[in-house]
Amino acid sequence: DRPPLSPVSTVTMDIMAFVRAHLVAGPREWDYTPEQLLEIHMNVKEVFKSQPTLLHVYAPIKICGDIHGQYNDLLHIFQNCGWPYLTRYLFLGDYIDRGTCSLEVITLLFACKIAFPNDVYLLRGNHEIPSTNKSYGFWTDLRIRYPNRFPAIYESFSSVFALMPLAAVVNDSILALHGGIAPKLNSLKDIADIKRPLLEPAGLAEDILWSDPCEDKGFAKNVDRGCSFTFGEDVVAEKCDKLGIKTIVRAHQQIEKGYQFFAKGRVITLFSAPGYDAVYDNVGSVMKIDNEARISFFTFSSSPPITRKIQRMEGVLFTNVD
């Protein structure tokens, strides 16, 4: 049987057929019409509005880090960790930029969110911010693919990103977010009270998306990012106790082995884009939490790249002339 659509959805397209076509067709470039994209945006915005800034989700669940436009690897995850109509997923953000198929990744995930609103959860990452994705590929990709409708489509994407949740509590004991903790984070209510939409996050919302673990103690300015903070092992223990959680699961950093522990295992960093940016030799990883709250990891190598009409060279997108 087909899972029901979200009760707040008003789609006129067959969203289940749309999702199914992507899963059956495998890795390829899709030619979405502007009308398809705008309709999906309209409906996924309603789903995001119906759910809180701080989600509460439960096992069994699969947690994924950065995807970064690697559509073939997203499909590889679904094929090996469970199709989205059978499996609960939590994605930690950074769906776009860097890779060659940002549009396919984010569009399929938005469609999955509409079709399975209580089984597919999408947190916001720092690349789902206009000031970031104007510089790392997504803005340029849309401009080339939709030259006549670019402003409307890009603004529509940005309006969806502004409504995405910022964090999730898994099994009442794991705080999942894109970046990490910050000095101003003193209770889970601090996250829950953040009001959306947020076009360009500031304050605590910005820190949640940008902060990084560091071997130094305490909080310090995040010089590498140019914003937010780094956090040491000592403040991890302090903040976890204050927040009433045991573990923090985050993404945001390329990890050679796909996942990495910090602060005696109280922080887990996940990265789900193997062979990142066609430069690194890292593997990807998905964190699996079963019914008994046992944690394991699925690691995988990069899949062959998708042949695109639009190719990337030296950081610049250009169209084929052949």
PDB file of C-alpha atoms in Angstrom, residues 69-275:
ATOM      1  CA  GLY A  69      25.017  17.162  -4.554  1.00  0.00           C
ATOM      2  CA  GLN A  70      26.258  13.572  -4.874  1.00  0.00           C
ATOM      3  CA  TYR A  71      22.995  12.152  -6.158  1.00  0.00           C
ATOM      4  CA  ASN A  72      24.456   8.780  -7.091  1.00  0.00           C
ATOM      5  CA  ASP A  73      25.634   8.332  -3.488  1.00  0.00           C
ATOM      6  CA  LEU A  74      22.226   9.338  -2.098  1.00  0.00           C
ATOM      7  CA  LEU A  75      20.638   6.599  -4.196  1.00  0.00           C
ATOM      8  CA  HIS A  76      23.370   4.211  -3.021  1.00  0.00           C
ATOM      9  CA  ILE A  77      22.379   4.983   0.577  1.00  0.00           C
ATOM     10  CA  PHE A  78      18.715   4.272  -0.151  1.00  0.00           C
ATOM     11  CA  GLN A  79      19.567   1.028  -1.934  1.00  0.00           C
ATOM     12  CA  ASN A  80      21.780  -0.288   0.871  1.00  0.00           C
ATOM     13  CA  CYS A  81      20.256   1.201   4.028  1.00  0.00           C
ATOM     14  CA  GLY A  82      16.569   1.035   3.113  1.00  0.00           C
ATOM     15  CA  TRP A  83      14.200   2.736   0.705  1.00  0.00           C
ATOM     16  CA  PRO A  84      12.586   5.880   2.111  1.00  0.00           C
ATOM     17  CA  TYR A  85       9.106   4.330   2.035  1.00  0.00           C
ATOM     18  CA  LEU A  86      10.320   1.533   4.349  1.00  0.00           C
ATOM     19  CA  THR A  87      12.965   3.247   6.481  1.00  0.00           C
ATOM     20  CA  ARG A  88      13.089   6.251   8.808  1.00  0.00           C
ATOM     21  CA  TYR A  89      15.835   8.737   7.893  1.00  0.00           C
ATOM     22  CA  LEU A  90      17.304  11.819   9.512  1.00  0.00           C
ATOM     23  CA  PHE A  91      19.536  13.980   7.300  1.00  0.00           C
ATOM     24  CA  LEU A  92      21.818  16.528   8.972  1.00  0.00           C
ATOM     25  CA  GLY A  93      21.974  19.136   6.201  1.00  0.00           C
ATOM     26  CA  ASP A  94      24.271  20.253   3.361  1.00  0.00           C
ATOM     27  CA  TYR A  95      22.358  18.647   0.520  1.00  0.00           C
ATOM     28  CA  ILE A  96      23.613  21.101  -2.095  1.00  0.00           C
ATOM     29  CA  ASP A  97      26.825  22.696  -3.431  1.00  0.00           C
ATOM     30  CA  ARG A  98      30.182  21.148  -4.370  1.00  0.00           C
ATOM     31  CA  GLY A  99      28.778  18.100  -6.192  1.00  0.00           C
ATOM     32  CA  THR A 100      27.306  18.104  -9.680  1.00  0.00           C
ATOM     33  CA  CYS A 101      23.700  17.119  -8.899  1.00  0.00           C
ATOM     34  CA  SER A 102      22.530  19.399  -6.116  1.00  0.00           C
ATOM     35  CA  LEU A 103      19.164  19.948  -7.779  1.00  0.00           C
ATOM     36  CA  GLU A 104      18.440  16.216  -8.037  1.00  0.00           C
ATOM     37  CA  VAL A 105      19.459  15.582  -4.419  1.00  0.00           C
ATOM     38  CA  ILE A 106      17.389  18.350  -2.859  1.00  0.00           C
ATOM     39  CA  THR A 107      14.374  17.798  -5.105  1.00  0.00           C
ATOM     40  CA  LEU A 108      14.173  14.077  -4.381  1.00  0.00           C
ATOM     41  CA  LEU A 109      14.572  14.677  -0.640  1.00  0.00           C
ATOM     42  CA  PHE A 110      11.897  17.385  -0.647  1.00  0.00           C
ATOM     43  CA  ALA A 111       9.577  14.986  -2.476  1.00  0.00           C
ATOM     44  CA  CYS A 112      10.341  12.279   0.097  1.00  0.00           C
ATOM     45  CA  LYS A 113       9.554  14.743   2.872  1.00  0.00           C
ATOM     46  CA  ILE A 114       6.146  15.440   1.340  1.00  0.00           C
ATOM     47  CA  ALA A 115       5.400  11.755   0.761  1.00  0.00           C
ATOM     48  CA  PHE A 116       6.740  10.493   4.113  1.00  0.00           C
ATOM     49  CA  PRO A 117       6.566  13.478   6.499  1.00  0.00           C
ATOM     50  CA  ASN A 118       6.978  11.386   9.649  1.00  0.00           C
ATOM     51  CA  ASP A 119       9.705   9.108   8.334  1.00  0.00           C
ATOM     52  CA  VAL A 120      12.045  11.414   6.408  1.00  0.00           C
ATOM     53  CA  TYR A 121      13.476  14.314   8.419  1.00  0.00           C
ATOM     54  CA  LEU A 122      15.625  17.027   6.851  1.00  0.00           C
ATOM     55  CA  LEU A 123      17.644  19.384   9.048  1.00  0.00           C
ATOM     56  CA  ARG A 124      19.168  22.561   7.701  1.00  0.00           C
ATOM     57  CA  GLY A 125      22.896  22.809   7.011  1.00  0.00           C
ATOM     58  CA  ASN A 126      25.145  25.820   6.535  1.00  0.00           C
ATOM     59  CA  HIS A 127      24.934  25.417   2.745  1.00  0.00           C
ATOM     60  CA  GLU A 128      21.166  25.892   2.864  1.00  0.00           C
ATOM     61  CA  ILE A 129      21.893  29.594   3.361  1.00  0.00           C
ATOM     62  CA  PRO A 130      21.931  32.082   0.437  1.00  0.00           C
ATOM     63  CA  SER A 131      25.231  33.685   1.428  1.00  0.00           C
ATOM     64  CA  THR A 132      26.871  30.241   1.256  1.00  0.00           C
ATOM     65  CA  ASN A 133      25.237  28.585  -1.741  1.00  0.00           C
ATOM     66  CA  LYS A 134      25.789  31.627  -3.943  1.00  0.00           C
ATOM     67  CA  SER A 135      29.494  30.784  -3.823  1.00  0.00           C
ATOM     68  CA  TYR A 136      29.751  26.983  -4.018  1.00  0.00           C
ATOM     69  CA  GLY A 137      27.750  25.890  -7.043  1.00  0.00           C
ATOM     70  CA  PHE A 138      24.017  25.768  -6.359  1.00  0.00           C
ATOM     71  CA  TRP A 139      23.236  29.360  -7.366  1.00  0.00           C
ATOM     72  CA  THR A 140      25.239  29.002 -10.571  1.00  0.00           C
ATOM     73  CA  ASP A 141      23.720  25.624 -11.395  1.00  0.00           C
ATOM     74  CA  LEU A 142      20.173  26.979 -11.139  1.00  0.00           C
ATOM     75  CA  ARG A 143      21.075  30.061 -13.145  1.00  0.00           C
ATOM     76  CA  ILE A 144      22.333  27.916 -16.021  1.00  0.00           C
ATOM     77  CA  ARG A 145      19.547  25.347 -15.940  1.00  0.00           C
ATOM     78  CA  TYR A 146      16.701  27.880 -15.605  1.00  0.00           C
ATOM     79  CA  PRO A 147      17.909  31.106 -17.254  1.00  0.00           C
ATOM     80  CA  ASN A 148      14.389  32.432 -17.808  1.00  0.00           C
ATOM     81  CA  ARG A 149      12.972  31.572 -14.387  1.00  0.00           C
ATOM     82  CA  PHE A 150      16.095  31.720 -12.245  1.00  0.00           C
ATOM     83  CA  PRO A 151      15.149  34.506  -9.781  1.00  0.00           C
ATOM     84  CA  ALA A 152      11.795  32.933  -8.907  1.00  0.00           C
ATOM     85  CA  ILE A 153      13.212  29.425  -8.547  1.00  0.00           C
ATOM     86  CA  TYR A 154      16.209  30.486  -6.460  1.00  0.00           C
ATOM     87  CA  GLU A 155      14.065  32.652  -4.189  1.00  0.00           C
ATOM     88  CA  SER A 156      11.624  29.772  -3.812  1.00  0.00           C
ATOM     89  CA  PHE A 157      14.413  27.415  -2.746  1.00  0.00           C
ATOM     90  CA  SER A 158      15.675  30.001  -0.249  1.00  0.00           C
ATOM     91  CA  SER A 159      12.192  30.383   1.231  1.00  0.00           C
ATOM     92  CA  VAL A 160      12.036  26.620   1.800  1.00  0.00           C
ATOM     93  CA  PHE A 161      15.487  26.511   3.399  1.00  0.00           C
ATOM     94  CA  ALA A 162      14.398  29.298   5.768  1.00  0.00           C
ATOM     95  CA  LEU A 163      11.708  27.012   7.208  1.00  0.00           C
ATOM     96  CA  MET A 164      13.781  23.864   7.750  1.00  0.00           C
ATOM     97  CA  PRO A 165      14.215  22.564  11.313  1.00  0.00           C
ATOM     98  CA  LEU A 166      17.579  23.145  12.974  1.00  0.00           C
ATOM     99  CA  ALA A 167      17.998  20.114  15.233  1.00  0.00           C
ATOM    100  CA  ALA A 168      16.453  16.859  16.426  1.00  0.00           C
ATOM    101  CA  VAL A 169      16.470  14.851  19.617  1.00  0.00           C
ATOM    102  CA  VAL A 170      16.732  11.128  18.883  1.00  0.00           C
ATOM    103  CA  ASN A 171      15.413   8.656  21.471  1.00  0.00           C
ATOM    104  CA  ASP A 172      15.343  11.478  24.048  1.00  0.00           C
ATOM    105  CA  SER A 173      19.107  11.126  24.440  1.00  0.00           C
ATOM    106  CA  ILE A 174      20.931  12.172  21.240  1.00  0.00           C
ATOM    107  CA  LEU A 175      21.075  15.742  19.972  1.00  0.00           C
ATOM    108  CA  ALA A 176      21.418  15.787  16.182  1.00  0.00           C
ATOM    109  CA  LEU A 177      22.347  18.968  14.314  1.00  0.00           C
ATOM    110  CA  HIS A 178      24.579  20.122  11.509  1.00  0.00           C
ATOM    111  CA  GLY A 179      27.377  22.003  13.248  1.00  0.00           C
ATOM    112  CA  GLY A 180      27.435  21.791  17.020  1.00  0.00           C
ATOM    113  CA  ILE A 181      27.036  23.448  20.384  1.00  0.00           C
ATOM    114  CA  ALA A 182      27.658  27.058  21.415  1.00  0.00           C
ATOM    115  CA  PRO A 183      27.979  29.177  24.545  1.00  0.00           C
ATOM    116  CA  LYS A 184      24.369  30.404  24.266  1.00  0.00           C
ATOM    117  CA  LEU A 185      22.958  26.868  24.137  1.00  0.00           C
ATOM    118  CA  ASN A 186      21.889  26.120  27.709  1.00  0.00           C
ATOM    119  CA  SER A 187      18.692  24.128  27.214  1.00  0.00           C
ATOM    120  CA  LEU A 188      16.879  22.309  24.444  1.00  0.00           C
ATOM    121  CA  LYS A 189      14.194  24.952  24.771  1.00  0.00           C
ATOM    122  CA  ASP A 190      16.717  27.473  23.452  1.00  0.00           C
ATOM    123  CA  ILE A 191      16.582  25.614  20.126  1.00  0.00           C
ATOM    124  CA  ALA A 192      12.853  24.948  20.225  1.00  0.00           C
ATOM    125  CA  ASP A 193      12.164  28.665  20.724  1.00  0.00           C
ATOM    126  CA  ILE A 194      14.041  29.762  17.582  1.00  0.00           C
ATOM    127  CA  LYS A 195      11.460  31.262  15.257  1.00  0.00           C
ATOM    128  CA  ARG A 196      11.345  30.504  11.571  1.00  0.00           C
ATOM    129  CA  PRO A 197      11.595  31.545   8.748  1.00  0.00           C
ATOM    130  CA  LEU A 198      15.288  32.387   8.967  1.00  0.00           C
ATOM    131  CA  LEU A 199      16.741  33.492   5.659  1.00  0.00           C
ATOM    132  CA  GLU A 200      20.230  34.240   7.036  1.00  0.00           C
ATOM    133  CA  PRO A 201      20.541  32.617  10.485  1.00  0.00           C
ATOM    134  CA  ALA A 202      22.233  34.635  13.248  1.00  0.00           C
ATOM    135  CA  GLY A 203      23.037  34.089  16.913  1.00  0.00           C
ATOM    136  CA  LEU A 204      22.358  30.595  18.230  1.00  0.00           C
ATOM    137  CA  ALA A 205      20.819  29.474  14.924  1.00  0.00           C
ATOM    138  CA  GLU A 206      24.041  30.368  13.127  1.00  0.00           C
ATOM    139  CA  ASP A 207      26.156  28.565  15.734  1.00  0.00           C
ATOM    140  CA  ILE A 208      24.085  25.382  15.419  1.00  0.00           C
ATOM    141  CA  LEU A 209      24.914  25.322  11.710  1.00  0.00           C
ATOM    142  CA  TRP A 210      28.590  26.343  11.835  1.00  0.00           C
ATOM    143  CA  SER A 211      30.409  25.309  15.033  1.00  0.00           C
ATOM    144  CA  ASP A 212      33.146  22.647  15.112  1.00  0.00           C
ATOM    145  CA  PRO A 213      34.856  20.455  17.739  1.00  0.00           C
ATOM    146  CA  CYS A 214      38.432  21.357  18.658  1.00  0.00           C
ATOM    147  CA  GLU A 215      41.213  19.824  20.763  1.00  0.00           C
ATOM    148  CA  ASP A 216      41.555  23.087  22.703  1.00  0.00           C
ATOM    149  CA  LYS A 217      39.491  23.601  25.838  1.00  0.00           C
ATOM    150  CA  GLY A 218      36.372  25.718  26.093  1.00  0.00           C
ATOM    151  CA  PHE A 219      34.774  27.798  23.385  1.00  0.00           C
ATOM    152  CA  ALA A 220      36.853  29.891  21.002  1.00  0.00           C
ATOM    153  CA  LYS A 221      36.323  31.879  17.820  1.00  0.00           C
ATOM    154  CA  ASN A 222      36.084  29.604  14.797  1.00  0.00           C
ATOM    155  CA  VAL A 223      38.861  31.149  12.726  1.00  0.00           C
ATOM    156  CA  ASP A 224      38.670  28.550   9.947  1.00  0.00           C
ATOM    157  CA  ARG A 225      34.964  29.178   9.326  1.00  0.00           C
ATOM    158  CA  GLY A 226      35.097  32.923   9.873  1.00  0.00           C
ATOM    159  CA  CYS A 227      32.062  32.741  12.153  1.00  0.00           C
ATOM    160  CA  SER A 228      30.659  30.928  15.184  1.00  0.00           C
ATOM    161  CA  PHE A 229      32.770  28.882  17.632  1.00  0.00           C
ATOM    162  CA  THR A 230      34.919  25.834  18.197  1.00  0.00           C
ATOM    163  CA  PHE A 231      34.184  23.722  21.262  1.00  0.00           C
ATOM    164  CA  GLY A 232      36.450  21.535  23.373  1.00  0.00           C
ATOM    165  CA  GLU A 233      35.921  18.219  25.128  1.00  0.00           C
ATOM    166  CA  ASP A 234      35.373  19.906  28.483  1.00  0.00           C
ATOM    167  CA  VAL A 235      32.391  21.967  27.322  1.00  0.00           C
ATOM    168  CA  VAL A 236      30.904  18.949  25.545  1.00  0.00           C
ATOM    169  CA  ALA A 237      30.529  17.162  28.878  1.00  0.00           C
ATOM    170  CA  GLU A 238      29.202  20.308  30.526  1.00  0.00           C
ATOM    171  CA  LYS A 239      26.632  21.069  27.809  1.00  0.00           C
ATOM    172  CA  CYS A 240      25.458  17.460  27.466  1.00  0.00           C
ATOM    173  CA  ASP A 241      24.734  17.340  31.185  1.00  0.00           C
ATOM    174  CA  LYS A 242      22.957  20.692  31.059  1.00  0.00           C
ATOM    175  CA  LEU A 243      20.879  19.683  28.028  1.00  0.00           C
ATOM    176  CA  GLY A 244      20.027  16.273  29.490  1.00  0.00           C
ATOM    177  CA  ILE A 245      21.479  14.332  26.568  1.00  0.00           C
ATOM    178  CA  LYS A 246      24.153  11.667  26.258  1.00  0.00           C
ATOM    179  CA  THR A 247      25.512  12.207  22.739  1.00  0.00           C
ATOM    180  CA  ILE A 248      25.770  14.812  20.004  1.00  0.00           C
ATOM    181  CA  VAL A 249      25.609  13.683  16.365  1.00  0.00           C
ATOM    182  CA  ARG A 250      26.731  16.226  13.795  1.00  0.00           C
ATOM    183  CA  ALA A 251      27.995  16.574  10.213  1.00  0.00           C
ATOM    184  CA  HIS A 252      29.706  19.637   8.673  1.00  0.00           C
ATOM    185  CA  GLN A 253      33.242  18.227   8.275  1.00  0.00           C
ATOM    186  CA  GLN A 254      34.794  15.889   5.720  1.00  0.00           C
ATOM    187  CA  ILE A 255      35.876  12.733   7.571  1.00  0.00           C
ATOM    188  CA  GLU A 256      38.273  10.302   5.920  1.00  0.00           C
ATOM    189  CA  LYS A 257      36.647   7.177   7.396  1.00  0.00           C
ATOM    190  CA  GLY A 258      33.090   8.538   7.153  1.00  0.00           C
ATOM    191  CA  TYR A 259      32.571   8.925  10.897  1.00  0.00           C
ATOM    192  CA  GLN A 260      34.666  10.085  13.824  1.00  0.00           C
ATOM    193  CA  PHE A 261      34.347  10.137  17.609  1.00  0.00           C
ATOM    194  CA  PHE A 262      35.278  13.084  19.815  1.00  0.00           C
ATOM    195  CA  ALA A 263      35.094  13.819  23.542  1.00  0.00           C
ATOM    196  CA  LYS A 264      35.207  10.154  24.609  1.00  0.00           C
ATOM    197  CA  GLY A 265      32.486   9.258  22.127  1.00  0.00           C
ATOM    198  CA  ARG A 266      30.031  11.947  23.232  1.00  0.00           C
ATOM    199  CA  VAL A 267      30.337  13.662  19.828  1.00  0.00           C
ATOM    200  CA  ILE A 268      29.996  11.712  16.576  1.00  0.00           C
ATOM    201  CA  THR A 269      30.716  13.422  13.250  1.00  0.00           C
ATOM    202  CA  LEU A 270      29.136  11.872  10.143  1.00  0.00           C
ATOM    203  CA  PHE A 271      29.954  12.566   6.507  1.00  0.00           C
ATOM    204  CA  SER A 272      27.940  10.867   3.757  1.00  0.00           C
ATOM    205  CA  ALA A 273      29.630  12.212   0.614  1.00  0.00           C
ATOM    206  CA  PRO A 274      32.406   9.755  -0.324  1.00  0.00           C
ATOM    207  CA  GLY A 275      35.099  10.945  -2.706  1.00  0.00           C
TER     208      GLY A 275
END
